[in-house]
XYZ file of C-alpha atoms in Angstrom:
212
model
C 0.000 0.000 0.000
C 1.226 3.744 -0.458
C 2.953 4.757 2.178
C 1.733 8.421 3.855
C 4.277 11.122 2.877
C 7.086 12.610 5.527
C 5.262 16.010 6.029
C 2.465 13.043 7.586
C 4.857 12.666 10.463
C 4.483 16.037 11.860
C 1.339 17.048 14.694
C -0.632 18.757 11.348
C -0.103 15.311 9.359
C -1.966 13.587 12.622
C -4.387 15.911 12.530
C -5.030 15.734 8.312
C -5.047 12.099 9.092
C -8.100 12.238 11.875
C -10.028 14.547 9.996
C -9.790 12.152 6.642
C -10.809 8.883 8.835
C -14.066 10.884 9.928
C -14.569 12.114 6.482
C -14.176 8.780 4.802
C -16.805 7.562 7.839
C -19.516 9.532 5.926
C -18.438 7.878 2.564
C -16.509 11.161 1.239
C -13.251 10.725 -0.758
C -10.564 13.667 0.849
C -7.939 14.710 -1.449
C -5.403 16.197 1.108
C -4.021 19.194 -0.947
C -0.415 19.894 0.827
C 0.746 23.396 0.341
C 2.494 24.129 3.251
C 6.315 24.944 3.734
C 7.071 21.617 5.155
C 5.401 19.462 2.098
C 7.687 17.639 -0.285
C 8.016 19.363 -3.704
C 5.212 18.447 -6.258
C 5.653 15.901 -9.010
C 6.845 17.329 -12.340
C 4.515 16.386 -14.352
C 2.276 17.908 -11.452
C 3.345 21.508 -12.942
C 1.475 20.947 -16.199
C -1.685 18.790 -14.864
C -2.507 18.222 -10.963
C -3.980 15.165 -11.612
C -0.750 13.738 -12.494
C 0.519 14.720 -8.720
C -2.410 12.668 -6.799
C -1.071 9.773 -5.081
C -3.462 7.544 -3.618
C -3.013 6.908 0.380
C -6.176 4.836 1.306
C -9.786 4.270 -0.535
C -10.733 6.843 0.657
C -8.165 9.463 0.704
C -5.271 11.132 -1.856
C -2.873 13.477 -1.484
C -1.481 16.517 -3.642
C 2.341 17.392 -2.824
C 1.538 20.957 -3.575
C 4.377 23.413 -2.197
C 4.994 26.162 -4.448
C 1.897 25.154 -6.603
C -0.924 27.519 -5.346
C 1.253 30.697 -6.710
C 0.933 28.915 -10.329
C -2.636 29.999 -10.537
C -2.385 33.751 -9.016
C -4.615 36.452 -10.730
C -4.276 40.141 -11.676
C -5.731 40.868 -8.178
C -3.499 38.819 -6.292
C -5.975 35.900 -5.167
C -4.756 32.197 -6.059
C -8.306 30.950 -6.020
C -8.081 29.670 -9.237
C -6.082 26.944 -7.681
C -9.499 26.306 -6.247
C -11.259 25.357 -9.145
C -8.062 22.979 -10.715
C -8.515 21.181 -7.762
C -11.752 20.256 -8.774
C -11.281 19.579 -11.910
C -8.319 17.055 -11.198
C -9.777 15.093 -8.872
C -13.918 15.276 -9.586
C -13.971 12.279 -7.656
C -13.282 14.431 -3.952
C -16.144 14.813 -1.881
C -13.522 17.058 0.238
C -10.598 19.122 -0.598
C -8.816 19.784 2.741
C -5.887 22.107 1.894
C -2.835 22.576 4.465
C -1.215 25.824 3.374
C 0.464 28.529 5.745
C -1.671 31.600 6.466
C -0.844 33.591 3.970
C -1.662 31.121 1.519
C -4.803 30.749 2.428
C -5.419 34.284 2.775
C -4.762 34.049 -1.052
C -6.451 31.656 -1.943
C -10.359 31.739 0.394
C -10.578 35.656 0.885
C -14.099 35.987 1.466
C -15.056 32.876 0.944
C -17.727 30.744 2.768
C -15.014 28.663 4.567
C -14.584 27.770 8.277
C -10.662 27.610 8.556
C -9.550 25.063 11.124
C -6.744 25.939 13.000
C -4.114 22.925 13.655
C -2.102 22.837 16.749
C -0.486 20.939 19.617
C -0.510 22.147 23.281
C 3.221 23.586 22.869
C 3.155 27.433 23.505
C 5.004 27.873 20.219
C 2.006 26.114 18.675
C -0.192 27.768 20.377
C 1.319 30.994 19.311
C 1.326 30.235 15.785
C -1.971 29.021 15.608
C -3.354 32.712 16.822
C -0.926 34.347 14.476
C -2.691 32.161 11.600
C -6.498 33.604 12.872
C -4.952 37.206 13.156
C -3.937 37.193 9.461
C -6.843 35.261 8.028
C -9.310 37.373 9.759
C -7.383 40.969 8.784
C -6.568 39.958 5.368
C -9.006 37.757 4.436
C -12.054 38.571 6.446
C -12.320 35.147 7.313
C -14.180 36.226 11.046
C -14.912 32.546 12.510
C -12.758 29.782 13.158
C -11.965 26.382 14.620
C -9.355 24.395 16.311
C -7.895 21.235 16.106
C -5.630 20.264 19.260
C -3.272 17.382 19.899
C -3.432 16.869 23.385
C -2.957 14.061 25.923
C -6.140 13.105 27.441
C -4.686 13.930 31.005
C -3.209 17.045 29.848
C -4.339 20.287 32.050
C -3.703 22.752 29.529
C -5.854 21.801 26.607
C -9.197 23.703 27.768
C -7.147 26.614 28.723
C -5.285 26.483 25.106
C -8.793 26.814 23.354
C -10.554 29.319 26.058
C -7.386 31.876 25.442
C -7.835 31.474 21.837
C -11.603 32.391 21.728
C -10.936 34.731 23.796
C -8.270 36.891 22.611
C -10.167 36.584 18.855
C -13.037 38.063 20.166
C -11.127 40.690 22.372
C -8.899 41.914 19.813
C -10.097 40.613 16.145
C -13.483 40.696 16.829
C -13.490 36.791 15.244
C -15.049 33.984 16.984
C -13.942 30.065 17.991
C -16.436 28.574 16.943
C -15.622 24.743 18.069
C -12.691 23.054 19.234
C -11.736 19.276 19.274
C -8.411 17.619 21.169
C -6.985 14.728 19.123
C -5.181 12.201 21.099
C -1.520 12.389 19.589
C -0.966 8.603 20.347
C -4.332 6.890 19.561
C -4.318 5.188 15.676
C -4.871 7.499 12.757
C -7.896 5.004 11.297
C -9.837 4.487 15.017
C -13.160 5.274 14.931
C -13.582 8.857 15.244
C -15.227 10.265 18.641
C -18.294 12.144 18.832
C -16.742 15.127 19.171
C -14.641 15.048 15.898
C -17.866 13.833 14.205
C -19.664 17.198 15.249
C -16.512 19.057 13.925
C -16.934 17.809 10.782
C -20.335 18.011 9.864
C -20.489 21.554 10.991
C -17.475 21.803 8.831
C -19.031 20.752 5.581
C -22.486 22.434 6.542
C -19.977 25.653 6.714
C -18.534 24.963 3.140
C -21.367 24.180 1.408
C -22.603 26.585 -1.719
């Protein structure tokens, strides 16, 4: 079987991981669209036609080495959404296209959009930081005003609740943006257990948020 790629390793590969397994447990196909710094460079042939970049990882999930690749498909204006739409028409077969792209990326590429973005994150204040860095410049450059946050966390650990309370509340103190919902993963349980009821919720609202 294909073997998950080495940006899959990291706490935001965990996370793409969990949220494919509860995808795939509605019957959606996820093409994982990997734009972010730490992604391996895209297939050549990738360059000319996306399609030709899609690995497949499970029934049920493919991936998209995209680094670099969203820039391809910037406008007069600036926006990359056009990236959007290639997506689609590589890989009609998606039911989701969860793309992992740095901030300003996605600022690019959803301003204005009807999106949710999901902020990923362990319970490392470096993380932490980053994460509310990400919802400052998606919210001021992108107007994207509501959020929500995906935490690795130890089930015993005591900072978790805290992590997502400060979040919420420094977005609504100082961007005027809300947490909507948050979810802590378990980094050591199995990428393909059943997903809890929580993550379930998080996804559903998720699509329900992204729909036309």
């Amino acid at each position: 079987a294909p073997r998950p790629p080495p940006s899959f390793d990291s706490t935001a590969g965990v996370l793409l991981e969990r949220l494919c397994t509860a995808f795939a447990e509605l019957g959606l196909h996820t093409l994982v669209v990997d734009a972010s710094e730490s992604a391996p460079a895209p297939r050549e042939l990738a360059l000319m036609d996306l399609a030709e970049g899609i690995e497949p990882l499970a029934p049920q999930m493919s991936y998209l080495a995209a680094r670099g690749l969203p820039v391809r498909h910037v406008d007069t204006h600036g926006s990359t959404a056009g990236f959007l739409q290639a997506l689609a028409d590589a890989a009609p077969h998606a039911g989701v296209l969860l793309v992992h792209a740095g901030a300003s990326d996605l600022a690019r590429m959803f301003a204005r959009r009807d999106v949710r973005p999901l902020l990923l994150a362990d319970d490392r204040p470096n993380a932490v930081m980053h994460a509310y860095a990400a919802m400052k410049l998606l919210a001021l450059r992108a107007g994207l005003m509501e959020h929500d946050l995906l935490l690795t966390a130890a089930p015993t650990s005591p900072r978790a609740e805290r992590i997502a309370q400060q979040i919420a509340a420094c977005a609504d103190a100082y961007l005027g943006a809300v947490l909507r919902d948050w979810v802590r993963i378990d980094p050591a349980g199995c990428a393909t257990d059943a997903p809890d009821a929580a993550l379930r919720r998080l996804v559903r609202e998720l699509l329900v948020a992204c729909e036309p």
